[in-house]
mmCIF file with all atom_site columns, C-alpha atoms in Angstrom:
data_model
loop_
_atom_site.group_PDB
_atom_site.id
_atom_site.type_symbol
_atom_site.label_atom_id
_atom_site.label_alt_id
_atom_site.label_comp_id
_atom_site.label_asym_id
_atom_site.label_entity_id
_atom_site.label_seq_id
_atom_site.pdbx_PDB_ins_code
_atom_site.Cartn_x
_atom_site.Cartn_y
_atom_site.Cartn_z
_atom_site.occupancy
_atom_site.B_iso_or_equiv
_atom_site.pdbx_formal_charge
_atom_site.auth_seq_id
_atom_site.auth_comp_id
_atom_site.auth_asym_id
_atom_site.auth_atom_id
_atom_site.pdbx_PDB_model_num
ATOM 1   C CA . UNK A 1 1   ? 2.171   -49.150 -29.389 1.00 0.00 ? 1   UNK A CA 1
ATOM 2   C CA . UNK A 1 2   ? 1.800   -45.369 -31.009 1.00 0.00 ? 2   UNK A CA 1
ATOM 3   C CA . UNK A 1 3   ? -0.992  -45.551 -33.510 1.00 0.00 ? 3   UNK A CA 1
ATOM 4   C CA . UNK A 1 4   ? 0.645   -43.455 -36.390 1.00 0.00 ? 4   UNK A CA 1
ATOM 5   C CA . UNK A 1 5   ? -2.302  -41.270 -38.170 1.00 0.00 ? 5   UNK A CA 1
ATOM 6   C CA . UNK A 1 6   ? -2.062  -40.048 -41.975 1.00 0.00 ? 6   UNK A CA 1
ATOM 7   C CA . UNK A 1 7   ? -3.955  -36.287 -42.545 1.00 0.00 ? 7   UNK A CA 1
ATOM 8   C CA . UNK A 1 8   ? -5.709  -36.194 -45.658 1.00 0.00 ? 8   UNK A CA 1
ATOM 9   C CA . UNK A 1 9   ? -7.281  -32.515 -45.987 1.00 0.00 ? 9   UNK A CA 1
ATOM 10  C CA . UNK A 1 10  ? -7.321  -29.917 -48.640 1.00 0.00 ? 10  UNK A CA 1
ATOM 11  C CA . UNK A 1 11  ? -7.698  -27.466 -46.208 1.00 0.00 ? 11  UNK A CA 1
ATOM 12  C CA . UNK A 1 12  ? -4.305  -26.795 -44.457 1.00 0.00 ? 12  UNK A CA 1
ATOM 13  C CA . UNK A 1 13  ? -5.996  -24.960 -41.469 1.00 0.00 ? 13  UNK A CA 1
ATOM 14  C CA . UNK A 1 14  ? -7.949  -27.837 -40.908 1.00 0.00 ? 14  UNK A CA 1
ATOM 15  C CA . UNK A 1 15  ? -4.847  -30.040 -41.067 1.00 0.00 ? 15  UNK A CA 1
ATOM 16  C CA . UNK A 1 16  ? -2.667  -28.494 -38.610 1.00 0.00 ? 16  UNK A CA 1
ATOM 17  C CA . UNK A 1 17  ? -5.661  -28.280 -36.150 1.00 0.00 ? 17  UNK A CA 1
ATOM 18  C CA . UNK A 1 18  ? -5.883  -32.612 -36.818 1.00 0.00 ? 18  UNK A CA 1
ATOM 19  C CA . UNK A 1 19  ? -2.425  -32.839 -35.691 1.00 0.00 ? 19  UNK A CA 1
ATOM 20  C CA . UNK A 1 20  ? -2.052  -30.427 -33.010 1.00 0.00 ? 20  UNK A CA 1
ATOM 21  C CA . UNK A 1 21  ? -5.142  -32.520 -31.200 1.00 0.00 ? 21  UNK A CA 1
ATOM 22  C CA . UNK A 1 22  ? -3.870  -35.276 -32.421 1.00 0.00 ? 22  UNK A CA 1
ATOM 23  C CA . UNK A 1 23  ? -0.458  -35.494 -31.607 1.00 0.00 ? 23  UNK A CA 1
ATOM 24  C CA . UNK A 1 24  ? -2.037  -34.125 -28.156 1.00 0.00 ? 24  UNK A CA 1
ATOM 25  C CA . UNK A 1 25  ? -2.461  -38.024 -27.221 1.00 0.00 ? 25  UNK A CA 1
ATOM 26  C CA . UNK A 1 26  ? 0.298   -39.997 -26.099 1.00 0.00 ? 26  UNK A CA 1
ATOM 27  C CA . UNK A 1 27  ? -0.686  -43.088 -28.018 1.00 0.00 ? 27  UNK A CA 1
ATOM 28  C CA . UNK A 1 28  ? -1.139  -41.133 -31.254 1.00 0.00 ? 28  UNK A CA 1
ATOM 29  C CA . UNK A 1 29  ? 1.339   -39.642 -33.930 1.00 0.00 ? 29  UNK A CA 1
ATOM 30  C CA . UNK A 1 30  ? 0.445   -37.276 -37.402 1.00 0.00 ? 30  UNK A CA 1
ATOM 31  C CA . UNK A 1 31  ? 3.409   -38.751 -39.472 1.00 0.00 ? 31  UNK A CA 1
ATOM 32  C CA . UNK A 1 32  ? 1.759   -37.125 -42.605 1.00 0.00 ? 32  UNK A CA 1
ATOM 33  C CA . UNK A 1 33  ? -0.174  -34.444 -44.220 1.00 0.00 ? 33  UNK A CA 1
ATOM 34  C CA . UNK A 1 34  ? -1.577  -34.888 -48.096 1.00 0.00 ? 34  UNK A CA 1
ATOM 35  C CA . UNK A 1 35  ? -3.072  -32.511 -49.866 1.00 0.00 ? 35  UNK A CA 1
ATOM 36  C CA . UNK A 1 36  ? -4.864  -34.247 -52.240 1.00 0.00 ? 36  UNK A CA 1
ATOM 37  C CA . UNK A 1 37  ? -6.185  -37.857 -52.774 1.00 0.00 ? 37  UNK A CA 1
ATOM 38  C CA . UNK A 1 38  ? -3.565  -38.309 -54.721 1.00 0.00 ? 38  UNK A CA 1
ATOM 39  C CA . UNK A 1 39  ? -0.784  -37.408 -52.452 1.00 0.00 ? 39  UNK A CA 1
ATOM 40  C CA . UNK A 1 40  ? -2.796  -39.372 -49.818 1.00 0.00 ? 40  UNK A CA 1
ATOM 41  C CA . UNK A 1 41  ? -2.362  -42.615 -51.692 1.00 0.00 ? 41  UNK A CA 1
ATOM 42  C CA . UNK A 1 42  ? 1.372   -42.045 -52.364 1.00 0.00 ? 42  UNK A CA 1
ATOM 43  C CA . UNK A 1 43  ? 2.234   -41.389 -48.656 1.00 0.00 ? 43  UNK A CA 1
ATOM 44  C CA . UNK A 1 44  ? -0.139  -44.031 -47.234 1.00 0.00 ? 44  UNK A CA 1
ATOM 45  C CA . UNK A 1 45  ? 2.600   -46.943 -49.486 1.00 0.00 ? 45  UNK A CA 1
ATOM 46  C CA . UNK A 1 46  ? 5.773   -44.694 -48.451 1.00 0.00 ? 46  UNK A CA 1
ATOM 47  C CA . UNK A 1 47  ? 5.309   -43.665 -44.752 1.00 0.00 ? 47  UNK A CA 1
ATOM 48  C CA . UNK A 1 48  ? 2.793   -47.355 -43.390 1.00 0.00 ? 48  UNK A CA 1
ATOM 49  C CA . UNK A 1 49  ? 0.465   -45.289 -41.357 1.00 0.00 ? 49  UNK A CA 1
ATOM 50  C CA . UNK A 1 50  ? -1.988  -47.994 -39.556 1.00 0.00 ? 50  UNK A CA 1
ATOM 51  C CA . UNK A 1 51  ? -4.895  -44.974 -40.052 1.00 0.00 ? 51  UNK A CA 1
ATOM 52  C CA . UNK A 1 52  ? -5.928  -42.768 -42.661 1.00 0.00 ? 52  UNK A CA 1
ATOM 53  C CA . UNK A 1 53  ? -7.562  -39.808 -42.134 1.00 0.00 ? 53  UNK A CA 1
ATOM 54  C CA . UNK A 1 54  ? -9.672  -39.379 -44.664 1.00 0.00 ? 54  UNK A CA 1
ATOM 55  C CA . UNK A 1 55  ? -11.674 -36.460 -46.046 1.00 0.00 ? 55  UNK A CA 1
ATOM 56  C CA . UNK A 1 56  ? -14.419 -36.987 -49.662 1.00 0.00 ? 56  UNK A CA 1
ATOM 57  C CA . UNK A 1 57  ? -14.033 -33.813 -51.371 1.00 0.00 ? 57  UNK A CA 1
ATOM 58  C CA . UNK A 1 58  ? -9.903  -33.955 -52.599 1.00 0.00 ? 58  UNK A CA 1
ATOM 59  C CA . UNK A 1 59  ? -8.533  -32.222 -55.692 1.00 0.00 ? 59  UNK A CA 1
ATOM 60  C CA . UNK A 1 60  ? -6.689  -34.430 -57.876 1.00 0.00 ? 60  UNK A CA 1
ATOM 61  C CA . UNK A 1 61  ? -7.899  -37.279 -56.493 1.00 0.00 ? 61  UNK A CA 1
ATOM 62  C CA . UNK A 1 62  ? -11.403 -37.499 -54.076 1.00 0.00 ? 62  UNK A CA 1
ATOM 63  C CA . UNK A 1 63  ? -11.059 -39.274 -50.581 1.00 0.00 ? 63  UNK A CA 1
ATOM 64  C CA . UNK A 1 64  ? -13.441 -41.924 -52.120 1.00 0.00 ? 64  UNK A CA 1
ATOM 65  C CA . UNK A 1 65  ? -11.114 -43.146 -54.793 1.00 0.00 ? 65  UNK A CA 1
ATOM 66  C CA . UNK A 1 66  ? -8.207  -42.719 -52.691 1.00 0.00 ? 66  UNK A CA 1
ATOM 67  C CA . UNK A 1 67  ? -9.175  -45.518 -49.940 1.00 0.00 ? 67  UNK A CA 1
ATOM 68  C CA . UNK A 1 68  ? -10.483 -47.133 -52.684 1.00 0.00 ? 68  UNK A CA 1
ATOM 69  C CA . UNK A 1 69  ? -6.711  -47.627 -54.343 1.00 0.00 ? 69  UNK A CA 1
ATOM 70  C CA . UNK A 1 70  ? -5.704  -47.997 -50.759 1.00 0.00 ? 70  UNK A CA 1
ATOM 71  C CA . UNK A 1 71  ? -7.752  -50.333 -49.429 1.00 0.00 ? 71  UNK A CA 1
ATOM 72  C CA . UNK A 1 72  ? -7.326  -52.626 -53.023 1.00 0.00 ? 72  UNK A CA 1
ATOM 73  C CA . UNK A 1 73  ? -3.494  -52.855 -52.369 1.00 0.00 ? 73  UNK A CA 1
ATOM 74  C CA . UNK A 1 74  ? -1.971  -56.302 -50.849 1.00 0.00 ? 74  UNK A CA 1
ATOM 75  C CA . UNK A 1 75  ? 1.205   -53.727 -50.085 1.00 0.00 ? 75  UNK A CA 1
ATOM 76  C CA . UNK A 1 76  ? -1.791  -52.020 -47.866 1.00 0.00 ? 76  UNK A CA 1
ATOM 77  C CA . UNK A 1 77  ? -3.793  -54.633 -45.818 1.00 0.00 ? 77  UNK A CA 1
ATOM 78  C CA . UNK A 1 78  ? -2.763  -53.192 -42.599 1.00 0.00 ? 78  UNK A CA 1
ATOM 79  C CA . UNK A 1 79  ? -4.053  -50.087 -43.240 1.00 0.00 ? 79  UNK A CA 1
ATOM 80  C CA . UNK A 1 80  ? -7.004  -48.780 -41.805 1.00 0.00 ? 80  UNK A CA 1
ATOM 81  C CA . UNK A 1 81  ? -9.215  -45.581 -44.065 1.00 0.00 ? 81  UNK A CA 1
ATOM 82  C CA . UNK A 1 82  ? -11.620 -43.005 -41.447 1.00 0.00 ? 82  UNK A CA 1
ATOM 83  C CA . UNK A 1 83  ? -13.300 -40.836 -43.012 1.00 0.00 ? 83  UNK A CA 1
ATOM 84  C CA . UNK A 1 84  ? -14.027 -37.372 -42.190 1.00 0.00 ? 84  UNK A CA 1
ATOM 85  C CA . UNK A 1 85  ? -15.657 -35.196 -44.193 1.00 0.00 ? 85  UNK A CA 1
ATOM 86  C CA . UNK A 1 86  ? -18.532 -31.951 -43.773 1.00 0.00 ? 86  UNK A CA 1
ATOM 87  C CA . UNK A 1 87  ? -20.563 -33.966 -46.574 1.00 0.00 ? 87  UNK A CA 1
ATOM 88  C CA . UNK A 1 88  ? -22.800 -36.472 -44.059 1.00 0.00 ? 88  UNK A CA 1
ATOM 89  C CA . UNK A 1 89  ? -24.967 -37.960 -45.721 1.00 0.00 ? 89  UNK A CA 1
ATOM 90  C CA . UNK A 1 90  ? -26.283 -41.674 -46.756 1.00 0.00 ? 90  UNK A CA 1
ATOM 91  C CA . UNK A 1 91  ? -24.699 -42.282 -50.146 1.00 0.00 ? 91  UNK A CA 1
ATOM 92  C CA . UNK A 1 92  ? -21.069 -40.513 -49.354 1.00 0.00 ? 92  UNK A CA 1
ATOM 93  C CA . UNK A 1 93  ? -21.659 -43.420 -46.041 1.00 0.00 ? 93  UNK A CA 1
ATOM 94  C CA . UNK A 1 94  ? -22.527 -46.577 -48.327 1.00 0.00 ? 94  UNK A CA 1
ATOM 95  C CA . UNK A 1 95  ? -19.731 -44.977 -50.834 1.00 0.00 ? 95  UNK A CA 1
ATOM 96  C CA . UNK A 1 96  ? -17.480 -44.833 -48.483 1.00 0.00 ? 96  UNK A CA 1
ATOM 97  C CA . UNK A 1 97  ? -17.564 -48.253 -47.475 1.00 0.00 ? 97  UNK A CA 1
ATOM 98  C CA . UNK A 1 98  ? -18.031 -49.710 -50.810 1.00 0.00 ? 98  UNK A CA 1
ATOM 99  C CA . UNK A 1 99  ? -14.759 -48.084 -50.973 1.00 0.00 ? 99  UNK A CA 1
ATOM 100 C CA . UNK A 1 100 ? -13.473 -49.811 -48.029 1.00 0.00 ? 100 UNK A CA 1
ATOM 101 C CA . UNK A 1 101 ? -13.397 -47.668 -45.251 1.00 0.00 ? 101 UNK A CA 1
ATOM 102 C CA . UNK A 1 102 ? -12.891 -48.868 -42.427 1.00 0.00 ? 102 UNK A CA 1
ATOM 103 C CA . UNK A 1 103 ? -15.251 -45.822 -40.441 1.00 0.00 ? 103 UNK A CA 1
ATOM 104 C CA . UNK A 1 104 ? -16.853 -42.574 -41.417 1.00 0.00 ? 104 UNK A CA 1
ATOM 105 C CA . UNK A 1 105 ? -17.783 -39.715 -39.511 1.00 0.00 ? 105 UNK A CA 1
ATOM 106 C CA . UNK A 1 106 ? -19.159 -35.488 -39.955 1.00 0.00 ? 106 UNK A CA 1
ATOM 107 C CA . UNK A 1 107 ? -16.173 -32.667 -38.963 1.00 0.00 ? 107 UNK A CA 1
ATOM 108 C CA . UNK A 1 108 ? -18.352 -31.700 -36.618 1.00 0.00 ? 108 UNK A CA 1
ATOM 109 C CA . UNK A 1 109 ? -17.405 -34.514 -33.931 1.00 0.00 ? 109 UNK A CA 1
ATOM 110 C CA . UNK A 1 110 ? -16.420 -33.983 -30.621 1.00 0.00 ? 110 UNK A CA 1
ATOM 111 C CA . UNK A 1 111 ? -12.699 -33.898 -30.808 1.00 0.00 ? 111 UNK A CA 1
ATOM 112 C CA . UNK A 1 112 ? -12.493 -36.624 -27.854 1.00 0.00 ? 112 UNK A CA 1
ATOM 113 C CA . UNK A 1 113 ? -14.573 -38.724 -29.986 1.00 0.00 ? 113 UNK A CA 1
ATOM 114 C CA . UNK A 1 114 ? -11.935 -38.356 -32.931 1.00 0.00 ? 114 UNK A CA 1
ATOM 115 C CA . UNK A 1 115 ? -9.504  -39.401 -30.745 1.00 0.00 ? 115 UNK A CA 1
ATOM 116 C CA . UNK A 1 116 ? -11.998 -41.841 -29.353 1.00 0.00 ? 116 UNK A CA 1
ATOM 117 C CA . UNK A 1 117 ? -13.087 -42.838 -33.465 1.00 0.00 ? 117 UNK A CA 1
ATOM 118 C CA . UNK A 1 118 ? -9.065  -43.475 -34.685 1.00 0.00 ? 118 UNK A CA 1
ATOM 119 C CA . UNK A 1 119 ? -8.789  -45.312 -31.563 1.00 0.00 ? 119 UNK A CA 1
ATOM 120 C CA . UNK A 1 120 ? -11.007 -47.668 -32.747 1.00 0.00 ? 120 UNK A CA 1
ATOM 121 C CA . UNK A 1 121 ? -10.978 -48.163 -36.169 1.00 0.00 ? 121 UNK A CA 1
ATOM 122 C CA . UNK A 1 122 ? -7.075  -49.299 -35.544 1.00 0.00 ? 122 UNK A CA 1
ATOM 123 C CA . UNK A 1 123 ? -7.872  -51.989 -33.524 1.00 0.00 ? 123 UNK A CA 1
ATOM 124 C CA . UNK A 1 124 ? -9.881  -53.295 -36.855 1.00 0.00 ? 124 UNK A CA 1
ATOM 125 C CA . UNK A 1 125 ? -13.692 -51.894 -35.862 1.00 0.00 ? 125 UNK A CA 1
ATOM 126 C CA . UNK A 1 126 ? -15.939 -50.497 -37.993 1.00 0.00 ? 126 UNK A CA 1
ATOM 127 C CA . UNK A 1 127 ? -17.087 -46.977 -37.287 1.00 0.00 ? 127 UNK A CA 1
ATOM 128 C CA . UNK A 1 128 ? -20.448 -45.022 -38.226 1.00 0.00 ? 128 UNK A CA 1
ATOM 129 C CA . UNK A 1 129 ? -21.468 -41.800 -37.061 1.00 0.00 ? 129 UNK A CA 1
ATOM 130 C CA . UNK A 1 130 ? -24.925 -41.698 -35.350 1.00 0.00 ? 130 UNK A CA 1
ATOM 131 C CA . UNK A 1 131 ? -26.403 -39.869 -38.369 1.00 0.00 ? 131 UNK A CA 1
ATOM 132 C CA . UNK A 1 132 ? -25.843 -43.354 -40.263 1.00 0.00 ? 132 UNK A CA 1
ATOM 133 C CA . UNK A 1 133 ? -27.802 -45.507 -39.243 1.00 0.00 ? 133 UNK A CA 1
ATOM 134 C CA . UNK A 1 134 ? -28.561 -49.022 -40.659 1.00 0.00 ? 134 UNK A CA 1
ATOM 135 C CA . UNK A 1 135 ? -31.364 -49.194 -42.487 1.00 0.00 ? 135 UNK A CA 1
ATOM 136 C CA . UNK A 1 136 ? -30.409 -46.093 -44.644 1.00 0.00 ? 136 UNK A CA 1
ATOM 137 C CA . UNK A 1 137 ? -27.434 -47.464 -44.417 1.00 0.00 ? 137 UNK A CA 1
ATOM 138 C CA . UNK A 1 138 ? -28.834 -50.358 -46.052 1.00 0.00 ? 138 UNK A CA 1
ATOM 139 C CA . UNK A 1 139 ? -30.914 -48.654 -48.719 1.00 0.00 ? 139 UNK A CA 1
ATOM 140 C CA . UNK A 1 140 ? -27.800 -47.649 -50.263 1.00 0.00 ? 140 UNK A CA 1
ATOM 141 C CA . UNK A 1 141 ? -25.844 -50.851 -49.973 1.00 0.00 ? 141 UNK A CA 1
ATOM 142 C CA . UNK A 1 142 ? -28.851 -52.897 -51.094 1.00 0.00 ? 142 UNK A CA 1
ATOM 143 C CA . UNK A 1 143 ? -29.128 -51.356 -54.899 1.00 0.00 ? 143 UNK A CA 1
ATOM 144 C CA . UNK A 1 144 ? -26.551 -52.616 -57.791 1.00 0.00 ? 144 UNK A CA 1
ATOM 145 C CA . UNK A 1 145 ? -23.258 -50.861 -57.592 1.00 0.00 ? 145 UNK A CA 1
ATOM 146 C CA . UNK A 1 146 ? -22.912 -50.694 -61.686 1.00 0.00 ? 146 UNK A CA 1
ATOM 147 C CA . UNK A 1 147 ? -18.601 -49.791 -60.434 1.00 0.00 ? 147 UNK A CA 1
ATOM 148 C CA . UNK A 1 148 ? -18.099 -52.792 -58.350 1.00 0.00 ? 148 UNK A CA 1
ATOM 149 C CA . UNK A 1 149 ? -16.118 -55.336 -60.272 1.00 0.00 ? 149 UNK A CA 1
ATOM 150 C CA . UNK A 1 150 ? -16.011 -58.063 -58.725 1.00 0.00 ? 150 UNK A CA 1
ATOM 151 C CA . UNK A 1 151 ? -19.257 -60.087 -57.022 1.00 0.00 ? 151 UNK A CA 1
ATOM 152 C CA . UNK A 1 152 ? -19.407 -60.449 -52.818 1.00 0.00 ? 152 UNK A CA 1
ATOM 153 C CA . UNK A 1 153 ? -18.679 -63.443 -51.894 1.00 0.00 ? 153 UNK A CA 1
ATOM 154 C CA . UNK A 1 154 ? -20.559 -66.535 -51.138 1.00 0.00 ? 154 UNK A CA 1
ATOM 155 C CA . UNK A 1 155 ? -22.282 -67.282 -47.950 1.00 0.00 ? 155 UNK A CA 1
ATOM 156 C CA . UNK A 1 156 ? -22.228 -70.485 -48.422 1.00 0.00 ? 156 UNK A CA 1
ATOM 157 C CA . UNK A 1 157 ? -18.596 -70.713 -46.643 1.00 0.00 ? 157 UNK A CA 1
ATOM 158 C CA . UNK A 1 158 ? -19.845 -69.720 -43.274 1.00 0.00 ? 158 UNK A CA 1
ATOM 159 C CA . UNK A 1 159 ? -21.412 -71.307 -40.549 1.00 0.00 ? 159 UNK A CA 1
ATOM 160 C CA . UNK A 1 160 ? -24.961 -70.855 -39.617 1.00 0.00 ? 160 UNK A CA 1
ATOM 161 C CA . UNK A 1 161 ? -23.053 -69.326 -36.510 1.00 0.00 ? 161 UNK A CA 1
ATOM 162 C CA . UNK A 1 162 ? -21.367 -67.727 -38.423 1.00 0.00 ? 162 UNK A CA 1
ATOM 163 C CA . UNK A 1 163 ? -24.019 -66.400 -40.672 1.00 0.00 ? 163 UNK A CA 1
ATOM 164 C CA . UNK A 1 164 ? -25.614 -65.094 -37.643 1.00 0.00 ? 164 UNK A CA 1
ATOM 165 C CA . UNK A 1 165 ? -22.517 -62.996 -36.432 1.00 0.00 ? 165 UNK A CA 1
ATOM 166 C CA . UNK A 1 166 ? -22.300 -61.342 -39.314 1.00 0.00 ? 166 UNK A CA 1
ATOM 167 C CA . UNK A 1 167 ? -25.850 -60.270 -39.480 1.00 0.00 ? 167 UNK A CA 1
ATOM 168 C CA . UNK A 1 168 ? -25.239 -59.616 -35.858 1.00 0.00 ? 168 UNK A CA 1
ATOM 169 C CA . UNK A 1 169 ? -22.328 -57.345 -36.984 1.00 0.00 ? 169 UNK A CA 1
ATOM 170 C CA . UNK A 1 170 ? -24.229 -55.762 -39.833 1.00 0.00 ? 170 UNK A CA 1
ATOM 171 C CA . UNK A 1 171 ? -26.656 -54.497 -37.147 1.00 0.00 ? 171 UNK A CA 1
ATOM 172 C CA . UNK A 1 172 ? -24.390 -52.301 -35.464 1.00 0.00 ? 172 UNK A CA 1
ATOM 173 C CA . UNK A 1 173 ? -23.743 -54.393 -32.497 1.00 0.00 ? 173 UNK A CA 1
ATOM 174 C CA . UNK A 1 174 ? -20.042 -54.541 -30.186 1.00 0.00 ? 174 UNK A CA 1
ATOM 175 C CA . UNK A 1 175 ? -18.797 -57.831 -29.467 1.00 0.00 ? 175 UNK A CA 1
ATOM 176 C CA . UNK A 1 176 ? -19.817 -57.836 -26.064 1.00 0.00 ? 176 UNK A CA 1
ATOM 177 C CA . UNK A 1 177 ? -23.728 -57.109 -27.499 1.00 0.00 ? 177 UNK A CA 1
ATOM 178 C CA . UNK A 1 178 ? -23.129 -60.347 -29.165 1.00 0.00 ? 178 UNK A CA 1
ATOM 179 C CA . UNK A 1 179 ? -22.066 -62.696 -27.022 1.00 0.00 ? 179 UNK A CA 1
ATOM 180 C CA . UNK A 1 180 ? -25.078 -61.142 -24.794 1.00 0.00 ? 180 UNK A CA 1
ATOM 181 C CA . UNK A 1 181 ? -27.558 -61.427 -27.922 1.00 0.00 ? 181 UNK A CA 1
ATOM 182 C CA . UNK A 1 182 ? -25.662 -65.393 -28.082 1.00 0.00 ? 182 UNK A CA 1
ATOM 183 C CA . UNK A 1 183 ? -25.457 -66.913 -24.917 1.00 0.00 ? 183 UNK A CA 1
ATOM 184 C CA . UNK A 1 184 ? -21.901 -66.912 -25.701 1.00 0.00 ? 184 UNK A CA 1
ATOM 185 C CA . UNK A 1 185 ? -18.717 -65.190 -23.984 1.00 0.00 ? 185 UNK A CA 1
ATOM 186 C CA . UNK A 1 186 ? -17.262 -61.857 -25.974 1.00 0.00 ? 186 UNK A CA 1
ATOM 187 C CA . UNK A 1 187 ? -13.774 -63.971 -27.245 1.00 0.00 ? 187 UNK A CA 1
ATOM 188 C CA . UNK A 1 188 ? -15.565 -66.404 -28.478 1.00 0.00 ? 188 UNK A CA 1
ATOM 189 C CA . UNK A 1 189 ? -17.885 -63.313 -30.290 1.00 0.00 ? 189 UNK A CA 1
ATOM 190 C CA . UNK A 1 190 ? -15.185 -61.989 -31.102 1.00 0.00 ? 190 UNK A CA 1
ATOM 191 C CA . UNK A 1 191 ? -13.558 -65.457 -32.821 1.00 0.00 ? 191 UNK A CA 1
ATOM 192 C CA . UNK A 1 192 ? -16.400 -66.038 -34.569 1.00 0.00 ? 192 UNK A CA 1
ATOM 193 C CA . UNK A 1 193 ? -16.111 -62.935 -36.072 1.00 0.00 ? 193 UNK A CA 1
ATOM 194 C CA . UNK A 1 194 ? -12.344 -62.914 -36.999 1.00 0.00 ? 194 UNK A CA 1
ATOM 195 C CA . UNK A 1 195 ? -13.245 -66.390 -39.081 1.00 0.00 ? 195 UNK A CA 1
ATOM 196 C CA . UNK A 1 196 ? -15.525 -64.333 -40.490 1.00 0.00 ? 196 UNK A CA 1
ATOM 197 C CA . UNK A 1 197 ? -13.612 -62.150 -42.214 1.00 0.00 ? 197 UNK A CA 1
ATOM 198 C CA . UNK A 1 198 ? -11.215 -64.224 -42.909 1.00 0.00 ? 198 UNK A CA 1
ATOM 199 C CA . UNK A 1 199 ? -13.572 -66.526 -44.680 1.00 0.00 ? 199 UNK A CA 1
ATOM 200 C CA . UNK A 1 200 ? -14.831 -63.798 -46.810 1.00 0.00 ? 200 UNK A CA 1
ATOM 201 C CA . UNK A 1 201 ? -11.729 -61.774 -47.265 1.00 0.00 ? 201 UNK A CA 1
ATOM 202 C CA . UNK A 1 202 ? -13.078 -58.975 -45.057 1.00 0.00 ? 202 UNK A CA 1
ATOM 203 C CA . UNK A 1 203 ? -10.464 -56.283 -44.090 1.00 0.00 ? 203 UNK A CA 1
ATOM 204 C CA . UNK A 1 204 ? -12.346 -55.230 -40.748 1.00 0.00 ? 204 UNK A CA 1
ATOM 205 C CA . UNK A 1 205 ? -16.120 -55.132 -39.722 1.00 0.00 ? 205 UNK A CA 1
ATOM 206 C CA . UNK A 1 206 ? -17.546 -52.645 -42.110 1.00 0.00 ? 206 UNK A CA 1
ATOM 207 C CA . UNK A 1 207 ? -16.548 -54.519 -45.454 1.00 0.00 ? 207 UNK A CA 1
ATOM 208 C CA . UNK A 1 208 ? -18.626 -56.970 -43.278 1.00 0.00 ? 208 UNK A CA 1
ATOM 209 C CA . UNK A 1 209 ? -21.149 -54.655 -43.026 1.00 0.00 ? 209 UNK A CA 1
ATOM 210 C CA . UNK A 1 210 ? -20.883 -53.619 -46.902 1.00 0.00 ? 210 UNK A CA 1
ATOM 211 C CA . UNK A 1 211 ? -21.047 -58.082 -47.432 1.00 0.00 ? 211 UNK A CA 1
ATOM 212 C CA . UNK A 1 212 ? -24.047 -58.609 -45.737 1.00 0.00 ? 212 UNK A CA 1
ATOM 213 C CA . UNK A 1 213 ? -26.555 -56.327 -47.894 1.00 0.00 ? 213 UNK A CA 1
ATOM 214 C CA . UNK A 1 214 ? -24.617 -57.058 -50.789 1.00 0.00 ? 214 UNK A CA 1
ATOM 215 C CA . UNK A 1 215 ? -25.669 -60.920 -50.235 1.00 0.00 ? 215 UNK A CA 1
ATOM 216 C CA . UNK A 1 216 ? -28.971 -59.986 -49.073 1.00 0.00 ? 216 UNK A CA 1
ATOM 217 C CA . UNK A 1 217 ? -28.141 -61.431 -45.085 1.00 0.00 ? 217 UNK A CA 1
ATOM 218 C CA . UNK A 1 218 ? -29.269 -58.398 -43.809 1.00 0.00 ? 218 UNK A CA 1
ATOM 219 C CA . UNK A 1 219 ? -32.409 -56.504 -46.073 1.00 0.00 ? 219 UNK A CA 1
ATOM 220 C CA . UNK A 1 220 ? -33.344 -52.764 -46.020 1.00 0.00 ? 220 UNK A CA 1
ATOM 221 C CA . UNK A 1 221 ? -35.217 -51.935 -43.105 1.00 0.00 ? 221 UNK A CA 1
ATOM 222 C CA . UNK A 1 222 ? -35.118 -54.951 -41.525 1.00 0.00 ? 222 UNK A CA 1
ATOM 223 C CA . UNK A 1 223 ? -34.429 -56.114 -38.365 1.00 0.00 ? 223 UNK A CA 1
#
């Protein structure tokens, strides 16, 4: 299946470069381009791309606000957002995750890594750049967010094993890593992750990371 990608960046040259790169992959296709955050939201609704490659700093509406609008739209529940920016810092990572982004990368990423990142996020996995360590992310996510509209979900809807799995997801472990840690099969680990996502109303693994920190299941600097 071809992954449909929407490009959102205010620099036409960069959009053109990304289009050439993405369209060169047989399993990826650019279906539209947006020069502002508001255009990105409108095109996400009309084109129904699988993934939006979103810049943070754009005119009219920035990428974080655009991401929040896309991820809050129930009609766009299947659309993933991968934030790509030159401003790679911990606060932006936390803001992007809170807005509902599934991944965060710096624009200095290698072309092959970018293509792999698109595939990974489109498949439903969370992706954070190496610079975004769990301790730093946790430091920002653990701080109260005055703009948050709703309290995080209650963890008591999860079984003890599911809570353990969510904590491991927040630590950056893959399904294979979780399986090895818990002495279960990767399929069982994936099942636990999916059940936790369903019970907590999380769109993807990135939201599980946010929930894990905001509920105190995982604490900054913890193991």
